[in-house]
CSV table of C-alpha atoms in Angstrom, one decimal:
chain,number,residue,atom,x,y,z
A,1,MET,CA,-36.9,9.8,128.9
A,2,ILE,CA,-39.3,10.8,131.7
A,3,ASP,CA,-40.1,14.1,130.1
A,4,PHE,CA,-41.0,12.3,126.9
A,5,GLN,CA,-43.4,9.9,128.7
A,6,ILE,CA,-45.0,12.7,130.7
A,7,SER,CA,-45.5,14.6,127.5
A,8,ARG,CA,-47.1,11.6,125.9
A,9,LEU,CA,-49.4,11.1,128.8
A,10,ILE,CA,-50.5,14.7,128.7
A,11,ASP,CA,-51.0,14.5,124.9
A,12,TYR,CA,-53.1,11.3,125.5
A,13,ALA,CA,-55.2,13.1,128.2
A,14,VAL,CA,-55.9,16.1,125.9
A,15,LYS,CA,-56.7,13.9,122.9
A,16,ASN,CA,-59.1,11.8,125.0
A,17,LYS,CA,-60.7,14.8,126.7
A,18,LEU,CA,-59.6,14.0,130.2
A,19,ILE,CA,-58.2,17.5,130.4
A,20,GLU,CA,-58.5,20.6,128.1
A,21,GLU,CA,-55.7,22.1,126.0
A,22,GLY,CA,-55.3,24.9,128.5
A,23,ASP,CA,-54.7,22.4,131.3
A,24,ARG,CA,-51.3,21.2,130.0
A,25,VAL,CA,-49.0,23.1,132.3
A,26,TRP,CA,-51.2,22.5,135.3
A,27,ALA,CA,-51.3,18.7,134.6
A,28,ALA,CA,-47.5,18.6,134.0
A,29,ASN,CA,-46.8,20.3,137.3
A,30,ARG,CA,-49.1,17.9,139.2
A,31,ILE,CA,-47.4,14.9,137.7
A,32,ILE,CA,-43.8,16.1,138.3
A,33,SER,CA,-44.7,17.1,141.8
A,34,ARG,CA,-45.8,13.5,142.5
A,35,LEU,CA,-42.6,12.1,140.9
A,36,GLY,CA,-40.4,14.4,142.9
A,37,LEU,CA,-39.0,16.3,140.0
A,38,ASP,CA,-38.0,20.0,140.1
A,39,GLY,CA,-38.8,20.7,136.5
A,40,PHE,CA,-40.1,19.5,133.2
A,41,LYS,CA,-39.5,20.2,129.5
A,42,ALA,CA,-42.3,19.3,127.1
A,43,VAL,CA,-41.2,16.9,124.3
A,44,THR,CA,-42.9,16.9,120.9
A,45,SER,CA,-43.2,13.5,119.3
A,46,LYS,CA,-44.8,12.2,116.1
A,47,GLU,CA,-45.0,8.7,117.7
A,48,PRO,CA,-48.7,7.6,117.6
A,49,LEU,CA,-50.4,7.6,120.9
A,50,PRO,CA,-51.8,4.2,122.3
A,51,LYS,CA,-55.5,3.6,122.5
A,52,TYR,CA,-55.2,3.1,126.3
A,53,PRO,CA,-52.5,4.6,128.6
A,54,SER,CA,-51.2,1.5,130.3
A,55,GLU,CA,-48.0,1.4,128.1
A,56,ILE,CA,-47.1,5.0,129.0
A,57,LEU,CA,-47.9,4.5,132.7
A,58,PHE,CA,-45.8,1.3,132.8
A,59,ALA,CA,-42.8,3.3,131.4
A,60,ILE,CA,-43.3,6.0,134.0
A,61,SER,CA,-43.6,3.6,137.0
A,62,ALA,CA,-40.6,1.7,135.7
A,63,TRP,CA,-38.5,4.9,135.7
A,64,ALA,CA,-39.8,5.7,139.2
A,65,ALA,CA,-38.8,2.3,140.5
A,66,ALA,CA,-35.3,2.5,138.8
A,67,ASP,CA,-34.8,5.9,140.3
A,68,LYS,CA,-35.7,4.6,143.8
A,69,LYS,CA,-38.7,6.9,144.1
A,70,ILE,CA,-41.0,3.9,144.8
A,71,ALA,CA,-40.3,0.3,145.7
A,72,ASP,CA,-39.7,-2.0,142.8
A,73,LEU,CA,-42.9,-4.0,143.5
A,74,SER,CA,-45.8,-4.6,141.1
A,75,SER,CA,-48.3,-3.3,143.7
A,76,ALA,CA,-46.2,-0.1,144.4
A,77,ARG,CA,-46.0,0.5,140.6
A,78,GLU,CA,-49.7,0.0,140.1
A,79,ILE,CA,-50.4,2.4,143.0
A,80,LEU,CA,-48.3,5.1,141.3
A,81,GLU,CA,-49.8,4.5,137.9
A,82,THR,CA,-53.3,4.8,139.4
A,83,GLU,CA,-52.5,8.0,141.3
A,84,ILE,CA,-51.1,9.7,138.2
A,85,MET,CA,-54.2,8.8,136.2
A,86,GLY,CA,-56.3,10.1,139.1
A,87,LEU,CA,-54.6,13.5,138.7
A,88,LEU,CA,-56.0,13.6,135.1
A,89,THR,CA,-59.5,12.2,135.8
A,90,PRO,CA,-62.3,14.7,136.2
A,91,ARG,CA,-63.7,15.2,139.7
A,92,PRO,CA,-66.7,13.0,140.7
A,93,SER,CA,-69.1,15.9,140.6
A,94,ASP,CA,-68.0,16.9,137.1
A,95,PHE,CA,-68.1,13.3,136.0
A,96,THR,CA,-71.7,12.8,137.3
A,97,ALA,CA,-72.8,16.1,135.7
A,98,LYS,CA,-71.4,15.0,132.4
A,99,PHE,CA,-73.3,11.7,132.6
A,100,LYS,CA,-76.5,13.4,133.4
A,101,SER,CA,-76.1,15.8,130.5
A,102,PHE,CA,-76.9,13.0,128.1
A,103,LYS,CA,-80.6,12.8,127.1
A,104,ASP,CA,-80.2,9.1,126.0
A,105,ILE,CA,-79.2,6.6,128.7
A,106,LYS,CA,-77.5,4.4,126.1
A,107,LYS,CA,-75.3,7.2,125.1
A,108,ALA,CA,-74.6,8.1,128.7
A,109,THR,CA,-73.5,4.6,129.7
A,110,ARG,CA,-71.4,4.3,126.5
A,111,TRP,CA,-69.7,7.5,127.4
A,112,MET,CA,-69.0,6.5,131.0
A,113,TYR,CA,-67.7,3.1,130.0
A,114,ALA,CA,-65.3,4.6,127.5
A,115,ALA,CA,-64.2,7.3,129.9
A,116,GLN,CA,-63.3,4.7,132.6
A,117,GLN,CA,-61.3,2.8,130.0
A,118,THR,CA,-59.5,6.0,129.0
A,119,ALA,CA,-58.7,6.7,132.7
A,120,ASP,CA,-57.2,3.2,132.9
A,121,TYR,CA,-59.7,2.2,135.6
A,122,ILE,CA,-61.1,-0.5,133.4
A,123,LYS,CA,-58.1,-2.6,132.7
A,124,THR,CA,-59.0,-3.2,129.0
A,125,GLU,CA,-55.5,-4.3,127.9
A,126,ARG,CA,-55.0,-6.6,130.9
A,127,VAL,CA,-58.4,-8.2,130.4
A,128,SER,CA,-57.8,-8.7,126.6
A,129,LYS,CA,-55.1,-11.3,127.6
A,130,ASN,CA,-57.8,-13.5,129.0
A,131,LEU,CA,-58.5,-16.6,127.0
A,132,SER,CA,-62.1,-17.0,125.7
A,133,TRP,CA,-64.1,-19.3,123.5
A,134,THR,CA,-67.5,-20.9,123.2
A,135,THR,CA,-68.4,-24.6,123.6
A,136,PRO,CA,-71.6,-26.3,122.3
A,137,THR,CA,-73.5,-28.3,124.9
A,138,ARG,CA,-77.0,-29.8,125.1
A,139,TYR,CA,-78.1,-26.5,126.7
A,140,GLY,CA,-76.7,-24.4,123.8
A,141,ARG,CA,-73.3,-22.6,123.5
A,142,MET,CA,-71.5,-21.8,126.8
A,143,ASP,CA,-69.1,-18.8,127.1
A,144,ILE,CA,-65.7,-19.9,128.5
A,145,THR,CA,-63.1,-17.5,129.9
A,146,VAL,CA,-59.8,-18.3,131.5
A,147,ASN,CA,-59.2,-15.5,133.9
A,148,LEU,CA,-55.6,-14.3,133.8
A,149,SER,CA,-56.3,-11.2,135.9
A,150,LYS,CA,-57.2,-12.6,139.3
A,151,PRO,CA,-56.0,-15.6,141.5
A,152,GLU,CA,-58.3,-18.5,142.1
A,153,LYS,CA,-60.2,-18.5,145.4
A,154,ASP,CA,-61.1,-21.4,147.6
A,155,PRO,CA,-64.8,-21.5,148.7
A,156,LYS,CA,-63.7,-21.6,152.3
A,157,GLU,CA,-61.6,-18.5,151.8
A,158,ILE,CA,-64.6,-16.7,150.4
A,159,ALA,CA,-66.8,-17.7,153.4
A,160,ALA,CA,-64.0,-16.4,155.7
A,161,VAL,CA,-64.0,-13.0,153.9
A,162,LYS,CA,-67.7,-12.7,154.7
A,163,ALA,CA,-67.0,-13.1,158.4
A,164,LEU,CA,-64.3,-10.5,158.2
A,165,GLY,CA,-66.9,-8.0,157.1
A,166,VAL,CA,-68.2,-7.7,160.7
A,167,ASN,CA,-64.7,-7.4,162.0
A,168,ALA,CA,-64.0,-4.5,159.6
A,169,LEU,CA,-66.9,-2.6,161.1
A,170,LYS,CA,-65.4,-3.0,164.5
A,171,SER,CA,-61.7,-2.4,163.7
A,172,GLY,CA,-62.2,0.8,161.6
A,173,VAL,CA,-60.5,-0.6,158.5
A,174,TYR,CA,-60.8,2.0,155.7
A,175,PRO,CA,-62.3,1.3,153.2
A,176,LYS,CA,-64.1,-1.6,154.7
A,177,CYS,CA,-64.0,-3.6,151.4
A,178,ALA,CA,-63.3,-3.2,147.7
A,179,LEU,CA,-67.0,-2.3,147.0
A,180,CYS,CA,-67.4,0.5,149.5
A,181,ALA,CA,-68.2,4.0,148.1
A,182,GLU,CA,-65.2,5.3,150.1
A,183,ASN,CA,-62.9,3.7,147.5
A,184,GLU,CA,-63.5,6.6,145.1
A,185,GLY,CA,-60.2,8.5,145.1
A,186,TYR,CA,-58.6,6.2,147.7
A,187,ALA,CA,-54.7,6.1,147.4
A,188,GLY,CA,-54.4,2.4,148.1
A,189,ARG,CA,-51.7,0.5,149.9
A,190,LEU,CA,-49.5,-2.5,149.1
A,191,ASN,CA,-52.2,-5.0,150.0
A,192,TYR,CA,-55.1,-2.9,148.7
A,193,PRO,CA,-55.7,-1.4,145.2
A,194,ALA,CA,-55.6,2.3,144.6
A,195,ARG,CA,-58.8,3.8,143.2
A,196,GLN,CA,-58.0,7.5,142.4
A,197,ASN,CA,-59.4,7.0,138.9
A,198,ILE,CA,-62.7,5.2,139.7
A,199,ARG,CA,-65.9,7.2,139.4
A,200,LEU,CA,-69.3,6.3,141.0
A,201,LEU,CA,-72.7,7.4,139.8
A,202,PRO,CA,-75.2,7.9,142.6
A,203,LEU,CA,-78.5,6.0,142.2
A,204,ASN,CA,-81.8,5.8,144.1
A,205,LEU,CA,-83.1,2.2,144.4
A,206,SER,CA,-86.1,1.5,146.6
A,207,GLY,CA,-85.7,4.9,148.3
A,208,GLU,CA,-82.1,4.1,149.3
A,209,LYS,CA,-78.7,5.5,148.1
A,210,TRP,CA,-76.8,3.1,145.9
A,211,PHE,CA,-73.9,3.7,143.4
A,212,PHE,CA,-73.2,2.6,139.9
A,213,GLN,CA,-69.7,1.8,138.7
A,214,TYR,CA,-68.0,-0.4,136.1
A,215,SER,CA,-65.9,-3.4,137.0
A,216,PRO,CA,-62.1,-2.9,136.5
A,217,TYR,CA,-61.9,-6.5,135.2
A,218,VAL,CA,-64.8,-6.7,132.8
A,219,TYR,CA,-65.9,-10.1,131.7
A,220,TYR,CA,-68.4,-8.9,129.2
A,221,LYS,CA,-69.7,-5.8,127.4
A,222,GLU,CA,-70.2,-2.9,129.9
A,223,HIS,CA,-69.9,-5.1,133.0
A,224,CYS,CA,-71.1,-2.9,135.8
A,225,ILE,CA,-71.5,-3.1,139.6
A,226,VAL,CA,-74.3,-1.6,141.6
A,227,LEU,CA,-73.3,-1.2,145.2
A,228,ASN,CA,-75.1,-0.3,148.5
A,229,GLU,CA,-73.9,3.0,150.1
A,230,ARG,CA,-73.8,1.0,153.4
A,231,HIS,CA,-71.2,-1.7,154.1
A,232,SER,CA,-73.6,-4.5,154.8
A,233,ASP,CA,-73.7,-8.3,154.0
A,234,MET,CA,-75.3,-9.6,150.8
A,235,LEU,CA,-79.0,-10.2,151.5
A,236,ILE,CA,-81.7,-11.5,149.2
A,237,ASN,CA,-85.2,-10.4,150.3
A,238,GLU,CA,-88.3,-8.6,148.9
A,239,LYS,CA,-86.3,-5.3,148.5
A,240,THR,CA,-83.8,-7.1,146.2
A,241,PHE,CA,-86.4,-7.6,143.5
A,242,VAL,CA,-87.7,-4.1,143.9
A,243,ARG,CA,-84.2,-2.7,143.5
A,244,LEU,CA,-83.6,-4.7,140.4
A,245,ALA,CA,-86.8,-3.4,138.8
A,246,ASP,CA,-86.0,0.2,139.8
A,247,PHE,CA,-82.6,-0.2,138.2
A,248,LEU,CA,-84.2,-1.5,134.9
A,249,GLU,CA,-86.5,1.5,134.8
A,250,GLN,CA,-83.4,3.7,134.8
A,251,PHE,CA,-81.2,1.4,132.6
A,252,PRO,CA,-83.7,-0.5,130.4
A,253,HIS,CA,-80.9,-1.6,128.0
A,254,TYR,CA,-79.0,-3.5,130.7
A,255,PHE,CA,-79.6,-6.7,132.6
A,256,ILE,CA,-79.1,-6.7,136.4
A,257,GLY,CA,-78.7,-9.6,138.8
A,258,SER,CA,-77.5,-10.5,142.2
A,259,ASN,CA,-75.2,-13.2,143.5
A,260,ALA,CA,-76.8,-15.5,146.1
A,261,ASP,CA,-76.3,-14.3,149.7
A,262,LEU,CA,-74.8,-17.5,151.1
A,263,PRO,CA,-71.3,-19.1,151.1
A,264,VAL,CA,-70.7,-21.8,148.5
A,265,VAL,CA,-73.5,-20.7,146.2
A,266,GLY,CA,-72.7,-16.9,146.5
A,267,GLY,CA,-70.1,-15.0,144.6
A,268,SER,CA,-66.6,-14.0,145.7
A,269,ILE,CA,-67.7,-10.9,147.8
A,270,LEU,CA,-70.4,-11.6,150.3
A,271,ASN,CA,-69.7,-8.8,152.8
A,272,HIS,CA,-71.0,-5.9,150.8
A,273,ASP,CA,-74.5,-5.9,149.2
A,274,HIS,CA,-74.2,-5.4,145.5
A,275,TYR,CA,-75.5,-6.4,142.1
A,276,GLN,CA,-73.9,-6.9,138.7
A,277,GLY,CA,-75.2,-5.9,135.3
A,278,GLY,CA,-74.3,-4.9,131.8
A,279,ASN,CA,-75.1,-4.7,128.1
A,280,TYR,CA,-74.8,-8.4,127.3
A,281,VAL,CA,-77.0,-11.4,126.3
A,282,PHE,CA,-75.8,-14.5,128.2
A,283,PRO,CA,-76.2,-18.1,127.1
A,284,MET,CA,-79.0,-18.6,129.8
A,285,HIS,CA,-81.0,-15.8,128.1
A,286,ARG,CA,-81.1,-17.9,125.0
A,287,ALA,CA,-82.0,-21.1,126.7
A,288,LYS,CA,-84.9,-23.3,125.5
A,289,ILE,CA,-87.9,-23.8,127.7
A,290,ARG,CA,-88.1,-27.0,129.8
A,291,LYS,CA,-91.8,-26.5,130.7
A,292,THR,CA,-94.4,-23.8,131.2
A,293,PHE,CA,-96.9,-23.5,134.0
A,294,LYS,CA,-99.7,-21.1,135.2
A,295,LEU,CA,-100.2,-19.2,138.4
A,296,LYS,CA,-103.8,-18.6,139.3
A,297,LYS,CA,-103.0,-15.3,141.1
A,298,PHE,CA,-101.2,-14.0,138.0
A,299,PRO,CA,-103.2,-15.1,134.9
A,300,ARG,CA,-101.4,-12.6,132.6
A,301,LEU,CA,-97.9,-13.6,133.8
A,302,LYS,CA,-95.8,-15.9,131.6
A,303,CYS,CA,-94.3,-18.6,133.7
A,304,GLU,CA,-91.5,-20.9,132.5
A,305,VAL,CA,-88.8,-23.3,133.6
A,306,LEU,CA,-85.7,-23.0,131.5
A,307,ASP,CA,-84.0,-26.0,130.0
A,308,TRP,CA,-80.8,-25.2,131.8
A,309,PRO,CA,-78.4,-27.1,134.1
A,310,VAL,CA,-79.2,-24.9,137.1
A,311,THR,CA,-82.9,-24.8,138.0
A,312,VAL,CA,-84.1,-21.5,136.7
A,313,ILE,CA,-87.8,-20.2,136.9
A,314,ARG,CA,-88.7,-17.3,134.6
A,315,PHE,CA,-91.5,-14.8,135.0
A,316,THR,CA,-92.3,-12.3,132.2
A,317,GLY,CA,-95.0,-9.7,132.5
A,318,SER,CA,-95.9,-6.4,134.2
A,319,ARG,CA,-93.6,-5.0,136.9
A,320,LYS,CA,-96.3,-5.6,139.6
A,321,ASP,CA,-96.9,-9.3,138.6
A,322,ALA,CA,-93.3,-10.2,138.0
A,323,LEU,CA,-92.2,-8.7,141.4
A,324,ALA,CA,-95.1,-10.4,143.3
A,325,ALA,CA,-94.4,-13.8,141.7
A,326,ALA,CA,-90.6,-13.6,142.3
A,327,ASN,CA,-91.1,-12.7,145.9
A,328,ARG,CA,-93.7,-15.5,146.4
A,329,LEU,CA,-91.3,-18.0,144.8
A,330,PHE,CA,-88.4,-16.8,147.1
A,331,ASN,CA,-90.5,-17.0,150.3
A,332,ILE,CA,-91.7,-20.5,149.5
A,333,TRP,CA,-88.2,-21.7,148.4
A,334,VAL,CA,-86.5,-20.4,151.5
A,335,ASN,CA,-88.3,-23.0,153.7
A,336,TYR,CA,-88.7,-25.8,151.1
A,337,ASN,CA,-87.4,-29.3,152.0
A,338,ASP,CA,-87.1,-32.4,149.9
A,339,ALA,CA,-84.9,-34.9,151.7
A,340,ALA,CA,-84.8,-37.4,148.8
A,341,ALA,CA,-83.4,-34.7,146.5
A,342,GLY,CA,-80.9,-33.5,149.1
A,343,ILE,CA,-82.7,-30.2,149.6
A,344,LYS,CA,-82.5,-29.2,153.2
A,345,SER,CA,-83.7,-25.6,153.9
A,346,HIS,CA,-82.1,-25.1,157.3
A,347,SER,CA,-79.7,-26.7,159.8
A,348,GLY,CA,-81.1,-25.2,163.0
A,349,ALA,CA,-81.1,-21.5,162.5
A,350,VAL,CA,-78.6,-21.7,159.6
A,351,ARG,CA,-80.4,-21.2,156.2
A,352,HIS,CA,-79.4,-23.2,153.2
A,353,ASN,CA,-81.9,-22.2,150.5
A,354,THR,CA,-81.6,-18.9,148.6
A,355,VAL,CA,-81.8,-17.7,145.0
A,356,THR,CA,-79.7,-16.0,142.3
A,357,PRO,CA,-82.1,-13.5,140.7
A,358,ILE,CA,-81.5,-11.9,137.3
A,359,ALA,CA,-83.8,-9.3,135.6
A,360,ARG,CA,-84.0,-7.5,132.3
A,361,MET,CA,-86.5,-5.6,130.1
A,362,LEU,CA,-87.9,-7.2,127.0
A,363,LYS,CA,-90.3,-5.2,124.8
A,364,GLY,CA,-91.6,-3.2,127.8
A,365,LYS,CA,-92.1,-6.4,129.9
A,366,PHE,CA,-90.1,-7.2,133.1
A,367,GLN,CA,-88.4,-10.6,132.9
A,368,PHE,CA,-87.1,-12.2,136.2
A,369,ASP,CA,-85.0,-15.3,136.0
A,370,ILE,CA,-84.8,-16.9,139.5
A,371,ALA,CA,-82.2,-19.6,139.9
A,372,LEU,CA,-82.9,-21.9,142.9
A,373,ARG,CA,-79.7,-22.4,145.1
A,374,ASN,CA,-78.9,-24.5,148.1
A,375,ASN,CA,-75.6,-24.7,150.0
A,376,ALA,CA,-76.2,-27.6,152.3
A,377,ALA,CA,-73.3,-30.2,152.7
A,378,SER,CA,-73.3,-33.8,153.6
A,379,LYS,CA,-70.8,-36.5,154.5
A,380,GLU,CA,-70.8,-37.6,150.8
A,381,PHE,CA,-70.4,-34.0,149.5
A,382,PRO,CA,-68.7,-32.0,152.2
A,383,ASP,CA,-68.0,-29.1,149.9
A,384,GLY,CA,-71.7,-28.8,149.0
A,385,ILE,CA,-74.4,-31.1,147.7
A,386,PHE,CA,-75.2,-28.7,144.9
A,387,HIS,CA,-71.6,-27.7,144.2
A,388,SER,CA,-68.8,-28.7,141.8
A,389,ARG,CA,-68.0,-32.4,142.4
A,390,PRO,CA,-64.4,-33.3,143.3
A,391,GLN,CA,-63.8,-34.9,139.9
A,392,PHE,CA,-64.3,-31.5,138.3
A,393,HIS,CA,-62.1,-29.5,140.7
A,394,HIS,CA,-59.1,-29.8,138.4
A,395,ILE,CA,-61.0,-27.4,136.1
A,396,LYS,CA,-63.4,-25.6,138.4
A,397,ARG,CA,-63.5,-25.6,142.2
A,398,GLU,CA,-64.7,-22.0,143.0
A,399,ASN,CA,-68.2,-20.9,143.8
A,400,ILE,CA,-70.7,-20.8,140.9
A,401,GLY,CA,-71.9,-17.2,141.1
A,402,LEU,CA,-74.2,-15.0,139.1
A,403,ILE,CA,-72.1,-14.8,135.9
A,404,GLU,CA,-71.6,-18.5,135.8
A,405,VAL,CA,-75.2,-19.3,136.5
A,406,MET,CA,-75.9,-17.5,133.3
A,407,GLY,CA,-73.5,-19.6,131.3
A,408,MET,CA,-70.2,-17.8,131.3
A,409,ALA,CA,-67.4,-19.8,132.9
A,410,ILE,CA,-64.7,-17.8,134.8
A,411,LEU,CA,-61.9,-20.4,135.0
A,412,PRO,CA,-58.6,-20.0,136.9
A,413,GLY,CA,-55.6,-18.6,135.1
A,414,ARG,CA,-53.5,-21.6,135.9
A,415,LEU,CA,-55.3,-23.5,133.1
A,416,LYS,CA,-53.5,-21.6,130.4
A,417,THR,CA,-50.1,-23.2,131.2
A,418,GLU,CA,-51.6,-26.5,132.4
A,419,MET,CA,-53.6,-27.1,129.2
A,420,LYS,CA,-50.5,-26.3,127.1
A,421,GLU,CA,-48.4,-28.8,129.0
A,422,VAL,CA,-51.1,-31.4,128.9
A,423,GLY,CA,-51.5,-30.9,125.2
A,424,ASN,CA,-47.8,-31.3,124.5
A,425,PHE,CA,-47.7,-34.6,126.4
A,426,LEU,CA,-50.9,-35.8,124.6
A,427,VAL,CA,-49.4,-35.1,121.2
A,428,LYS,CA,-46.3,-37.1,122.3
A,429,GLY,CA,-48.6,-39.9,123.7
A,430,ASP,CA,-46.8,-39.6,127.0
A,431,LEU,CA,-49.6,-40.1,129.5
A,432,ASN,CA,-47.1,-41.2,132.2
A,433,ALA,CA,-45.5,-37.7,132.1
A,434,ILE,CA,-48.9,-36.2,132.9
A,435,LYS,CA,-49.4,-38.6,135.8
A,436,ILE,CA,-46.0,-37.7,137.5
A,437,SER,CA,-45.9,-33.9,136.6
A,438,PRO,CA,-46.8,-31.9,139.8
A,439,ALA,CA,-48.4,-29.2,137.7
A,440,VAL,CA,-50.8,-31.4,135.7
A,441,THR,CA,-51.2,-34.7,137.6
A,442,LYS,CA,-54.6,-33.4,138.7
A,443,HIS,CA,-55.8,-33.8,135.1
A,444,TYR,CA,-54.7,-37.4,134.7
A,445,ASP,CA,-58.0,-39.2,135.0
A,446,TRP,CA,-59.7,-36.8,132.6
A,447,VAL,CA,-56.9,-36.9,130.1
A,448,LEU,CA,-56.8,-40.7,130.2
A,449,ARG,CA,-60.5,-40.7,129.1
A,450,LEU,CA,-59.8,-38.1,126.4
A,451,SER,CA,-56.8,-40.1,125.0
A,452,LYS,CA,-59.2,-43.0,124.2
A,453,LYS,CA,-61.7,-40.6,122.5
A,454,TYR,CA,-59.4,-38.5,120.3
A,455,LYS,CA,-56.2,-38.7,118.3
A,456,PHE,CA,-54.2,-35.7,119.4
A,457,THR,CA,-52.0,-33.7,117.0
A,458,THR,CA,-50.1,-30.5,117.3
A,459,GLU,CA,-52.9,-28.8,115.2
A,460,ASN,CA,-55.9,-30.0,117.2
A,461,ALA,CA,-54.7,-30.6,120.8
A,462,GLN,CA,-55.6,-27.2,122.3
A,463,LYS,CA,-58.9,-27.0,120.4
A,464,ILE,CA,-60.0,-30.4,121.8
A,465,LEU,CA,-58.9,-29.4,125.3
A,466,GLU,CA,-60.8,-26.1,125.1
A,467,GLN,CA,-64.0,-27.8,124.0
A,468,GLU,CA,-63.8,-30.6,126.6
A,469,THR,CA,-63.1,-28.0,129.3
A,470,GLY,CA,-66.3,-26.2,128.3
A,471,LYS,CA,-68.2,-29.5,128.6
A,472,ILE,CA,-66.9,-29.9,132.1
A,473,PHE,CA,-68.2,-26.5,132.9
A,474,ALA,CA,-71.7,-27.5,131.8
A,475,GLU,CA,-71.4,-30.6,134.1
A,476,VAL,CA,-70.4,-28.4,137.0
A,477,LEU,CA,-73.5,-26.3,136.4
A,478,GLU,CA,-75.6,-29.5,136.4
A,479,CYS,CA,-74.1,-30.3,139.8
A,480,CYS,CA,-75.7,-27.0,141.0
A,481,GLY,CA,-79.2,-27.8,139.8
A,482,VAL,CA,-81.5,-28.6,142.7
A,483,PHE,CA,-84.1,-30.3,140.5
A,484,LYS,CA,-82.3,-32.4,137.9
A,485,ASN,CA,-83.6,-32.7,134.4
A,486,THR,CA,-84.6,-36.3,134.8
A,487,PRO,CA,-88.0,-38.0,135.1
A,488,GLU,CA,-87.6,-38.1,138.9
A,489,GLY,CA,-86.3,-34.5,139.0
A,490,ASN,CA,-89.3,-33.3,137.0
A,491,ILE,CA,-91.7,-34.9,139.4
A,492,ARG,CA,-90.0,-33.2,142.3
A,493,LEU,CA,-89.9,-29.9,140.4
A,494,ASP,CA,-93.7,-30.2,139.8
A,495,ASN,CA,-94.2,-30.8,143.6
A,496,PHE,CA,-92.5,-27.5,144.3
A,497,LEU,CA,-94.2,-25.5,141.6
A,498,ALA,CA,-97.6,-26.7,142.9
A,499,LEU,CA,-96.9,-24.7,146.1
A,500,LEU,CA,-96.8,-21.5,144.1
């Protein structure tokens, strides 16, 4: 059985050009050495090979666990599977040379993305199990994803992880975090993923060394991560905008953006400076325009405010003008206060105002979308004034990061089973069961309103719940808007824009 699976894996590696035909014996010996086998007999099979290797790897790790060669733990099995694929993945220097051999950057990124899928670094089959749909809202269609790959994180936990970044520097933890360049080839441990099959592409951004990689859990087409060589906290400043522009000049077919650099409004990793990008058009990119305005210092720059739940200001023009305007906007916003709107820039030395910047190239022009963010809290809203309200936590409690600002919800995996249970009770008309069920009682108030709005059947229940979940996501984004799209909000927005 194990000879058969090793043979299939080597066939897969040859077919997908991870190794050459002449590497078969060498590859087999590397794999059997890792598995503690004394020998190997190649098995010929007419069985079709899978598109991705996870099925074969699962069979090998299951054999290893059953034979007591590794612990029968999912983490131990995944470490072994990654190590075996690492034995078949080209060395980083060869990988980079291949990337650079392409004359067309679109072909180069397409190759690299496919190569990382083939090497099982991008967990394509696992990600394909995520639920996804679109929901129409007053802002246009939102992309909704129920993430079945990762556990839900509490905002307080995310803030604590940022603090651990400093401790990692002192304690000598290696690698210091999941985004450090030292992960390339790392063997992993039971509480930390193996990374023998990841490959990083070195980049020069603003005269500094950065790296380009793809996300193992892609949420959209060619979802990439651009990470700082140094393990340093997320920080938005003038260099951020320059780096985004530098990236676009090298990858003009991608968008690139940064999570905010503060807890609550930042993403899930705040202790390593990084950006996210990819080959995808988000709902925010298709948003209508709320208003236009002019900047005297930049007469040729197109300046707009998007009709979007989060307050987003867009600059489109030359690199020089777009960078200067984005930097000016950021510097003014950092110290901006509007007590009536709940906008408090600082509590003593603690800063609350920041931005989520996103950039892309359109017909040779640089386009910067700057989302204004604030993480101040109050007695009324202890989790954050511009954060998901408690009545929406049954659907979405986590931080609203870069991807979600652009209109793609990343919702917790628990919703898959919870929505199924809720739907079954609604079809039966048993609201009391929802109220007393420990798993779904959190949804009761929401479901009670829906029961008065719809007649639920076996055929329509899940569809209705999906669409109403998407509408809640739009409301969560509205919570994050610092200048609400109301008459009063528009006046306060104009006051801020006048400062530019």
